[in-house]
PDB file of C-alpha atoms and ligand atoms in Angstrom:
ATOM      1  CA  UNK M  65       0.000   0.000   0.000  1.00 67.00           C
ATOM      2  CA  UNK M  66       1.234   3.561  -0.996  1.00 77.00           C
ATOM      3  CA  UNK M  67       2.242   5.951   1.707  1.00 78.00           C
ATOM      4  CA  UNK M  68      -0.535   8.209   1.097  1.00 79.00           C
ATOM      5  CA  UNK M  69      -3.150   5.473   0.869  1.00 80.00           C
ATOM      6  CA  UNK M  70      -1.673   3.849   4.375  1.00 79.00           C
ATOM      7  CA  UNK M  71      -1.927   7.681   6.132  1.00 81.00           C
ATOM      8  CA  UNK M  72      -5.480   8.255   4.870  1.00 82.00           C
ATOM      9  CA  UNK M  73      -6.699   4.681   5.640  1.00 82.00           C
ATOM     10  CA  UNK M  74      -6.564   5.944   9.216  1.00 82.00           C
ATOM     11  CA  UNK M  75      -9.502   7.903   8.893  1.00 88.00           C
ATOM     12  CA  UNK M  76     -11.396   4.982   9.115  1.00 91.00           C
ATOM     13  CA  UNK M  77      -9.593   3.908  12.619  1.00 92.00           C
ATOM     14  CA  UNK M  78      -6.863   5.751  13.450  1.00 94.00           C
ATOM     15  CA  UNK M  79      -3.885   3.733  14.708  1.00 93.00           C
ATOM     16  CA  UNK M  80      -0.425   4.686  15.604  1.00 94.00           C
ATOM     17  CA  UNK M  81       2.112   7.534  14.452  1.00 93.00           C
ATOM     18  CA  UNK M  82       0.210   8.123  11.274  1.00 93.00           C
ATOM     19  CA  UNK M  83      -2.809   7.766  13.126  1.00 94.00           C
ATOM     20  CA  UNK M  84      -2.564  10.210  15.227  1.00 95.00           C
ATOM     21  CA  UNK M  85      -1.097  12.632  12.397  1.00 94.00           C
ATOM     22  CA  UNK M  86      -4.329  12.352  10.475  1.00 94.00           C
ATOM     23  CA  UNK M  87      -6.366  12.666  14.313  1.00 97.00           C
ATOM     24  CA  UNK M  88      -4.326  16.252  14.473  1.00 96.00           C
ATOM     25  CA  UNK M  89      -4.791  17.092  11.063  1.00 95.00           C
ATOM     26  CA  UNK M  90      -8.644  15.720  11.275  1.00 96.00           C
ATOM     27  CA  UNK M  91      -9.209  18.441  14.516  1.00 97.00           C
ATOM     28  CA  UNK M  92      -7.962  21.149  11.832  1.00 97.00           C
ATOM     29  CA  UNK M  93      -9.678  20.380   8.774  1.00 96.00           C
ATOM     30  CA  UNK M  94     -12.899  19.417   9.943  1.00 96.00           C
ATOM     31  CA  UNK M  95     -13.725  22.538  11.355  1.00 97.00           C
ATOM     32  CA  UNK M  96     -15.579  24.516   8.612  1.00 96.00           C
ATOM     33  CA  UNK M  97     -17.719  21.849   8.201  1.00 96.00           C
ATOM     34  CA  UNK M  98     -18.804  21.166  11.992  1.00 98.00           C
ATOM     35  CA  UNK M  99     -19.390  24.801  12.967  1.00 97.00           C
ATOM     36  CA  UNK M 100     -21.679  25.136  10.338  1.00 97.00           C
ATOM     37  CA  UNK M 101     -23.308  21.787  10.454  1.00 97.00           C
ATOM     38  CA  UNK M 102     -23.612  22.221  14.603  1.00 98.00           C
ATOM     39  CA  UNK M 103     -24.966  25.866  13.876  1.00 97.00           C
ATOM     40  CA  UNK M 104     -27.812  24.722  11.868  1.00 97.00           C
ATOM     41  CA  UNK M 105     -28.620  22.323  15.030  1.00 97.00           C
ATOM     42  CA  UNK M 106     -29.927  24.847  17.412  1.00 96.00           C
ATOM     43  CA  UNK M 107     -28.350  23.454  20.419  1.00 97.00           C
ATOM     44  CA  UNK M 108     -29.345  24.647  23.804  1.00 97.00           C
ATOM     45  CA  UNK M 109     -27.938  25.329  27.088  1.00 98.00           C
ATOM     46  CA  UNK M 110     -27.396  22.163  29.430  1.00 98.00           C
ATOM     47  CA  UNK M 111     -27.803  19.473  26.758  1.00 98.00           C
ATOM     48  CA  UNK M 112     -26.418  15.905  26.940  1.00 98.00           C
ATOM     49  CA  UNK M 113     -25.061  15.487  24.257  1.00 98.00           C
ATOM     50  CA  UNK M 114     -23.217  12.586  22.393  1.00 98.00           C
ATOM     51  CA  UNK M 115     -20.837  12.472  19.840  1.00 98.00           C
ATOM     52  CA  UNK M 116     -20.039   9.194  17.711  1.00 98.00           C
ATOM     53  CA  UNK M 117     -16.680   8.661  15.746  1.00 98.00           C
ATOM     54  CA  UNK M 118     -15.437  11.851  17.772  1.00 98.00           C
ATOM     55  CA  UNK M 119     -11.839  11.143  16.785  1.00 98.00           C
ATOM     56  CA  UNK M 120      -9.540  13.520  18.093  1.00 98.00           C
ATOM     57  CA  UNK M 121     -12.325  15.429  20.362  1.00 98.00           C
ATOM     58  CA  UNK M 122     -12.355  18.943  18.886  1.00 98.00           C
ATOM     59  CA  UNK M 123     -15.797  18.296  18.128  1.00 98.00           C
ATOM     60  CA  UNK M 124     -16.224  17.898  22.125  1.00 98.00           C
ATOM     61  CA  UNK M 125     -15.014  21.168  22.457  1.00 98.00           C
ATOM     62  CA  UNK M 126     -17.028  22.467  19.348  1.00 98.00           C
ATOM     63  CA  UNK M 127     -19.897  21.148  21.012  1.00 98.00           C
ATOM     64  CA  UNK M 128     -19.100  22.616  24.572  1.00 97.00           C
ATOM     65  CA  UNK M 129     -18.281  25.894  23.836  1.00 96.00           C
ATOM     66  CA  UNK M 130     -22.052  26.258  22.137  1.00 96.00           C
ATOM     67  CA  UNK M 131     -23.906  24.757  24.935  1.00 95.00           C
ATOM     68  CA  UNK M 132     -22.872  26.169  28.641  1.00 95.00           C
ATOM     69  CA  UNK M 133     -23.836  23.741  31.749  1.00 96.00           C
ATOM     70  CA  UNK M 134     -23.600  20.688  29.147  1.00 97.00           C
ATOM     71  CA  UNK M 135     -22.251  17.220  29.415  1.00 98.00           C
ATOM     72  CA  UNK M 136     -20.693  16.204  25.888  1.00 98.00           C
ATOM     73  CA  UNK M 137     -19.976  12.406  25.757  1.00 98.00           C
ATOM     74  CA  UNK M 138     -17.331  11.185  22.401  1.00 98.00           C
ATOM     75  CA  UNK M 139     -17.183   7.330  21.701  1.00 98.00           C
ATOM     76  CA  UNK M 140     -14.896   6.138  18.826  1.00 98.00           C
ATOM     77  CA  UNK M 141     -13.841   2.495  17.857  1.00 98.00           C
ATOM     78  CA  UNK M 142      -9.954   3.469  17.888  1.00 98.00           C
ATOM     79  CA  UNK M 143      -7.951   3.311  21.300  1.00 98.00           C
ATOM     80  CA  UNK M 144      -5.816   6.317  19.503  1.00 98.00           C
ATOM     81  CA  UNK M 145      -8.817   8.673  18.988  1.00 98.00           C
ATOM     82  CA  UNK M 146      -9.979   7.847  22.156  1.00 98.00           C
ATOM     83  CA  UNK M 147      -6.352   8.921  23.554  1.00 98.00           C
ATOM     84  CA  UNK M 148      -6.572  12.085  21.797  1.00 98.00           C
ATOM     85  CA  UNK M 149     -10.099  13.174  22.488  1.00 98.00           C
ATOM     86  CA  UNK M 150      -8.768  12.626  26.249  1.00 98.00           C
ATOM     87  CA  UNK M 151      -6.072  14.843  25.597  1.00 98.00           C
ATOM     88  CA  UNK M 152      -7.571  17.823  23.920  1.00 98.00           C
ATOM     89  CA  UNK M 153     -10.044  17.675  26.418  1.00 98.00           C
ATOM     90  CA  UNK M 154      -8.159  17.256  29.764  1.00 98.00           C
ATOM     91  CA  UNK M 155      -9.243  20.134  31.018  1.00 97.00           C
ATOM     92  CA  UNK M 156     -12.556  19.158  31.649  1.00 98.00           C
ATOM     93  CA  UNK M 157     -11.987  15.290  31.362  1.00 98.00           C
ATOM     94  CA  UNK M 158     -14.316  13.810  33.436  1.00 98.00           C
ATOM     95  CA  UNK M 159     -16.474  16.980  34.582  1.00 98.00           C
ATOM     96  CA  UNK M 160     -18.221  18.390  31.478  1.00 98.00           C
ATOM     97  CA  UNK M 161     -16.299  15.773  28.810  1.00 98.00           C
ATOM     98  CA  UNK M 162     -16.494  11.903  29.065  1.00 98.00           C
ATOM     99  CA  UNK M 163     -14.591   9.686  26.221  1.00 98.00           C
ATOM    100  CA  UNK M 164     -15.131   6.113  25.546  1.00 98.00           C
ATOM    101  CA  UNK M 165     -14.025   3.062  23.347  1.00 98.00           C
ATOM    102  CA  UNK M 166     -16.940   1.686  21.552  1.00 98.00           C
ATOM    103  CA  UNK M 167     -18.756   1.295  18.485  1.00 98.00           C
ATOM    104  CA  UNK M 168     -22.117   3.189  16.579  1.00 98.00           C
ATOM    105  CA  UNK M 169     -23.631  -0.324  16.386  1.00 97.00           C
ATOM    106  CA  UNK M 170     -24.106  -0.769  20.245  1.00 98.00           C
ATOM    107  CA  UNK M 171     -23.649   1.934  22.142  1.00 98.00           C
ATOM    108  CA  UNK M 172     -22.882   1.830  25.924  1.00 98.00           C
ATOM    109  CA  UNK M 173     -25.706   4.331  26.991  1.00 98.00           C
ATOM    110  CA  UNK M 174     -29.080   4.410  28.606  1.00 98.00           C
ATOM    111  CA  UNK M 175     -32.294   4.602  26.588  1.00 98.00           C
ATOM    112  CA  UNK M 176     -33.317   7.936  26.076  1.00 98.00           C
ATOM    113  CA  UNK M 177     -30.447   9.736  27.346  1.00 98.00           C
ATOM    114  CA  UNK M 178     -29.294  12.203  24.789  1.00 98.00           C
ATOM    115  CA  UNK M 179     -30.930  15.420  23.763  1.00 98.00           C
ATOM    116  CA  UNK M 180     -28.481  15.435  20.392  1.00 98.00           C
ATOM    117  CA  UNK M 181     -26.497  12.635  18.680  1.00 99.00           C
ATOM    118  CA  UNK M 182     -23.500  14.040  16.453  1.00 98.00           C
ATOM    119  CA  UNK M 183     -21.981  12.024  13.797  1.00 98.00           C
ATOM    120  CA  UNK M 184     -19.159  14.100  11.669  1.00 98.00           C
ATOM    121  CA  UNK M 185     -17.305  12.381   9.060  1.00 97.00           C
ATOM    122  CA  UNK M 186     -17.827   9.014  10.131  1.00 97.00           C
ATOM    123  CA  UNK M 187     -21.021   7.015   8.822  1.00 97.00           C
ATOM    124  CA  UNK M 188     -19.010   6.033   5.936  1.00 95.00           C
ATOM    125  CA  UNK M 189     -17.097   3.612   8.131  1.00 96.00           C
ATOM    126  CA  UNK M 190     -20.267   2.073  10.110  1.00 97.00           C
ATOM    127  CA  UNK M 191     -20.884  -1.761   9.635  1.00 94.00           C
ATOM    128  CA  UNK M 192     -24.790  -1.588   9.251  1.00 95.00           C
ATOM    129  CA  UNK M 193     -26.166   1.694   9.224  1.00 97.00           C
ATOM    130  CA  UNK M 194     -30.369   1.088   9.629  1.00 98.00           C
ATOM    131  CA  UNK M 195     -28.713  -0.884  12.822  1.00 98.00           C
ATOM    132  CA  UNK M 196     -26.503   1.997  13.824  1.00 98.00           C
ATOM    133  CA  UNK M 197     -29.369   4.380  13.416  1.00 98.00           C
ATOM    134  CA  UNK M 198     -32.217   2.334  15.408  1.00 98.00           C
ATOM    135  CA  UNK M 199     -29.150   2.576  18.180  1.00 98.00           C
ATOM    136  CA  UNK M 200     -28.771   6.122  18.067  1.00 98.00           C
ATOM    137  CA  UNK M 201     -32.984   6.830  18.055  1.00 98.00           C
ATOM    138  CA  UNK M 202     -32.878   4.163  21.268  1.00 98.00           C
ATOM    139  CA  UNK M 203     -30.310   6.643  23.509  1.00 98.00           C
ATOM    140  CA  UNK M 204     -31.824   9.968  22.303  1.00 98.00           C
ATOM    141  CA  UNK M 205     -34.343  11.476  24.573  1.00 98.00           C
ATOM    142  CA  UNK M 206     -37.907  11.897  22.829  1.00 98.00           C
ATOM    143  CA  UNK M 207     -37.606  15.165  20.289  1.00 98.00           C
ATOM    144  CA  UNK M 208     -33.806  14.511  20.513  1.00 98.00           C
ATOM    145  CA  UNK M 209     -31.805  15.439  17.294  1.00 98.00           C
ATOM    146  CA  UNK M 210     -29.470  13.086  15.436  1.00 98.00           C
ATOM    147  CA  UNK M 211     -27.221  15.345  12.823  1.00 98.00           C
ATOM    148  CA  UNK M 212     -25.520  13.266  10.209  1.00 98.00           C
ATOM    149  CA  UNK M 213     -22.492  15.669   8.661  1.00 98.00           C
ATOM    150  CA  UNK M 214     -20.204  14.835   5.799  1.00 96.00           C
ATOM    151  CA  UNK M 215     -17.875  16.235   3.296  1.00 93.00           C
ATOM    152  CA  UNK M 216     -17.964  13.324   0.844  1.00 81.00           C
ATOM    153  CA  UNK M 217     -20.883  12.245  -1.335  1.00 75.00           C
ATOM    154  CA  UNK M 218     -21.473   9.571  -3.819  1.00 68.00           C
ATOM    155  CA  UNK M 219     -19.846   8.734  -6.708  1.00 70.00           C
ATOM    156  CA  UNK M 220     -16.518  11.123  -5.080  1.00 68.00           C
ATOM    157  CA  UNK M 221     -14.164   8.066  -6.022  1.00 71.00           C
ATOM    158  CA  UNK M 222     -11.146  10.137  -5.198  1.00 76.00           C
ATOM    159  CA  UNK M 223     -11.880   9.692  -1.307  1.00 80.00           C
ATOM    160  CA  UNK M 224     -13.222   5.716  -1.511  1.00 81.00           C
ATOM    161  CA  UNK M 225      -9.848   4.919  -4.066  1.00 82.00           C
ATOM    162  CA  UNK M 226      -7.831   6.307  -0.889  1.00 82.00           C
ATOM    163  CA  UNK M 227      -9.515   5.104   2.060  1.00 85.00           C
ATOM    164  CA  UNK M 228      -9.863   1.484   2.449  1.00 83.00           C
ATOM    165  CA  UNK M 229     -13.398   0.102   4.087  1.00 84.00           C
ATOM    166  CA  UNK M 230     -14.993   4.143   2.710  1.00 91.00           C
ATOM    167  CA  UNK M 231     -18.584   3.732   1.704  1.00 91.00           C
ATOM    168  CA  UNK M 232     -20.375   7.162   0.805  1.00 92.00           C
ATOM    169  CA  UNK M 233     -23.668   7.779   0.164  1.00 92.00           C
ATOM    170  CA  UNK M 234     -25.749  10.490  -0.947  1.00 91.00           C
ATOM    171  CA  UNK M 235     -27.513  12.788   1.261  1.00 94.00           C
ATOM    172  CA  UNK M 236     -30.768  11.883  -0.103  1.00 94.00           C
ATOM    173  CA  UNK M 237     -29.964   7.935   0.653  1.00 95.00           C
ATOM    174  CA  UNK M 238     -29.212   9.079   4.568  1.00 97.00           C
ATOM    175  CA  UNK M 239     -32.113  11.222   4.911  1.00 98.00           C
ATOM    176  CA  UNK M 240     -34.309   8.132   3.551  1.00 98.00           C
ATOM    177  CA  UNK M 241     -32.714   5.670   6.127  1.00 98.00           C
ATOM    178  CA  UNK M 242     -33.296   8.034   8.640  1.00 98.00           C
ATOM    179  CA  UNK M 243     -36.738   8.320   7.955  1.00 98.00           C
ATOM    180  CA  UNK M 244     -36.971   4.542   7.625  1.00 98.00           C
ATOM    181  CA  UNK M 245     -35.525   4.168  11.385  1.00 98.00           C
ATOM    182  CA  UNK M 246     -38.385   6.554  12.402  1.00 97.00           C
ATOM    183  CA  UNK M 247     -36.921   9.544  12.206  1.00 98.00           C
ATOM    184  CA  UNK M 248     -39.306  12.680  12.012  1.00 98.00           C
ATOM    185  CA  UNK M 249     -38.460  16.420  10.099  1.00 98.00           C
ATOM    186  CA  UNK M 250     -35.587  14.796   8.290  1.00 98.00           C
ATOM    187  CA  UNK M 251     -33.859  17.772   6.659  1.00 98.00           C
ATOM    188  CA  UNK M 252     -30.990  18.190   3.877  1.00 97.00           C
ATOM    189  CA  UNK M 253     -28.969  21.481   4.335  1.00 97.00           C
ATOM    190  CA  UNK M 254     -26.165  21.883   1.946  1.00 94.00           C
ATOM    191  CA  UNK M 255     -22.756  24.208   1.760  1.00 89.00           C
ATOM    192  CA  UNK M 256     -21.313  23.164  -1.153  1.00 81.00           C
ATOM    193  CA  UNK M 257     -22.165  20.207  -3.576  1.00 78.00           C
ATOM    194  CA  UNK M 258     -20.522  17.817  -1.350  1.00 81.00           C
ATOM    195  CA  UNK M 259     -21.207  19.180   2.345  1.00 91.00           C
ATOM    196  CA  UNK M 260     -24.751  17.994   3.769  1.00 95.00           C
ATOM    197  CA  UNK M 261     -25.840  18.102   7.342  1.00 98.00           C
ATOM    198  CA  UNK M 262     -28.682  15.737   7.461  1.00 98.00           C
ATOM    199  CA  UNK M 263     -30.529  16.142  10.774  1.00 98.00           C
ATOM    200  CA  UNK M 264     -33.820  14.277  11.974  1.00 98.00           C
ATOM    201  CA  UNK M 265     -35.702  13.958  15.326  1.00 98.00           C
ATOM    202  CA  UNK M 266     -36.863  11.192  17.540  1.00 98.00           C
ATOM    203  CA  UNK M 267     -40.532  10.827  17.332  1.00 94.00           C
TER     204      UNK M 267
HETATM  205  C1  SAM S  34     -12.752  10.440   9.491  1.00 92.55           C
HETATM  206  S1  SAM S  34     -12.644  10.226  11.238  1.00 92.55           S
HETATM  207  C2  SAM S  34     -13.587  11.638  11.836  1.00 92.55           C
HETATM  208  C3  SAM S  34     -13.267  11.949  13.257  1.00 92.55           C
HETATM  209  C4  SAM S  34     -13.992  13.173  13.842  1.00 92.55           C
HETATM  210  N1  SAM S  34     -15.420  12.971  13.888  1.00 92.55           N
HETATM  211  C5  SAM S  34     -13.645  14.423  13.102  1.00 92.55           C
HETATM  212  O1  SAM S  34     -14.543  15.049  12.513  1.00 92.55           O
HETATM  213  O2  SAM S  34     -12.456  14.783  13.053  1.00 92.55           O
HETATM  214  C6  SAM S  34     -13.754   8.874  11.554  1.00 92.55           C
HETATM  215  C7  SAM S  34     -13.760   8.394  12.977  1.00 92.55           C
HETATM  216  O3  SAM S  34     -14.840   7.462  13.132  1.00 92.55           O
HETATM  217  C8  SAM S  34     -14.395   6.386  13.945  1.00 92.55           C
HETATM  218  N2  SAM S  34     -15.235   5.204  13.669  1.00 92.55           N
HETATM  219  C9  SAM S  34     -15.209   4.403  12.583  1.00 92.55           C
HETATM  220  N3  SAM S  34     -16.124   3.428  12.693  1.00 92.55           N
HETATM  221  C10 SAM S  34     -16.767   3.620  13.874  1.00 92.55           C
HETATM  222  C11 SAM S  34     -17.810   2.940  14.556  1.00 92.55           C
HETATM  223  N4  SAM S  34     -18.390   1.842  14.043  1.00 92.55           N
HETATM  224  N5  SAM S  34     -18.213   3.400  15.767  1.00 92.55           N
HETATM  225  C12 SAM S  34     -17.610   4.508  16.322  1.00 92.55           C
HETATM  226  N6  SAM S  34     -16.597   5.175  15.723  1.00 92.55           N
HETATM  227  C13 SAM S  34     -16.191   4.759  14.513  1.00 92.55           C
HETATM  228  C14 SAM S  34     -12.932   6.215  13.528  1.00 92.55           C
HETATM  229  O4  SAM S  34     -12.190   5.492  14.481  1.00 92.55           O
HETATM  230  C15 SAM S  34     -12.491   7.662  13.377  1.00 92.55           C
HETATM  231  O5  SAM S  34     -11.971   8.202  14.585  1.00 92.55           O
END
């Protein structure tokens, strides 16, 4: 495997040195695209919020920094993101921030615990996503709000010819399986051809 192809294949679980390049770099580049994905959210004071795939954490601190008196929980498969959330967050490790090893497909939460879900770059890399999705409806609190928020759409081959185990999907296709895991006021909002929030509610 080329070196570029081995450094970007750790977006899909970051692991070791060039793992935790790409969770540094991730924190960066991701930015424009979660503050205006989380604006469009309307997130309120002293939400519990949770954050799946967090990665490196900056979204934890994104998330934080909108919402005062909240409790922001990150889970991620990878051991390193789950170091580095820790990290960027040790200030309030354990307080307002809680990080966790785990997966999307069974998530180690209460039912009806969240008020919003957060996904950001990361349902490309879920194993079954009408599964995934039933999970997140089960910990969000009734009216809670799952937002789905990408940079890559269908048919962009450059990012699934890079990144092994990549599958993208349109935001159409997302909005339809969240309406098909019972999602209510599913909604497509759009930056640029390829950046969608897609953001439903628990019935
Ligand atoms: C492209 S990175 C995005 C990280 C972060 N959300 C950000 O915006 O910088 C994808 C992250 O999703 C995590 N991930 C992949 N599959 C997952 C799963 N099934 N459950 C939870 N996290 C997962 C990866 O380990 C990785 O940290």
């Amino acid at each position: 495997m080329g070196l570029f192809k081995k450094l970007f294949t750790n977006c899909a679980c970051p692991q070791g040195r060039m793992g935790r390049a790409m969770l540094k770099f991730m924190n960066l580049c991701h930015a424009p695209l979660t503050n205006w994905g989380l604006n469009l959210v309307g997130i309120q004071d002293g939400w519990t919020i949770l954050d799946i795939g967090c990665g490196g954490g900056a979204t934890l601190q994104r998330l934080l920094k909108r919402s005062q008196g909240s409790t922001v929980y990150g889970i991620d498969i990878s051991e390193e993101s789950v170091a580095k959330a820790r990290q960027v967050n040790a200030r309030v490790l354990n307080k307002q921030v809680f990080v966790c090893q785990g997966s999307a497909e069974q998530l180690p939460y209460d039912d009806e615990t969240f008020d919003l879900v957060t996904a950001v770059e990361t349902v490309y890399f879920w194993p079954h996503l009408p599964a995934c999705f039933q999970e997140v409806r089960r910990v969000l609190k009734q009216g809670g709000k799952f937002a789905i928020l990408i940079e890559v759409v269908e048919g962009d081959s450059m990012w699934t010819n890079v990144v092994e185990g990549m599958k993208v999907y349109s935001p159409e296709e997302l909005q339809a399986l969240l309406n098909e895991a019972g999602f209510i006021h599913t909604e497509i909002h759009r930056m640029k051809p390829s950046n969608a929030t897609i953001i439903g509610v628990k019935a």
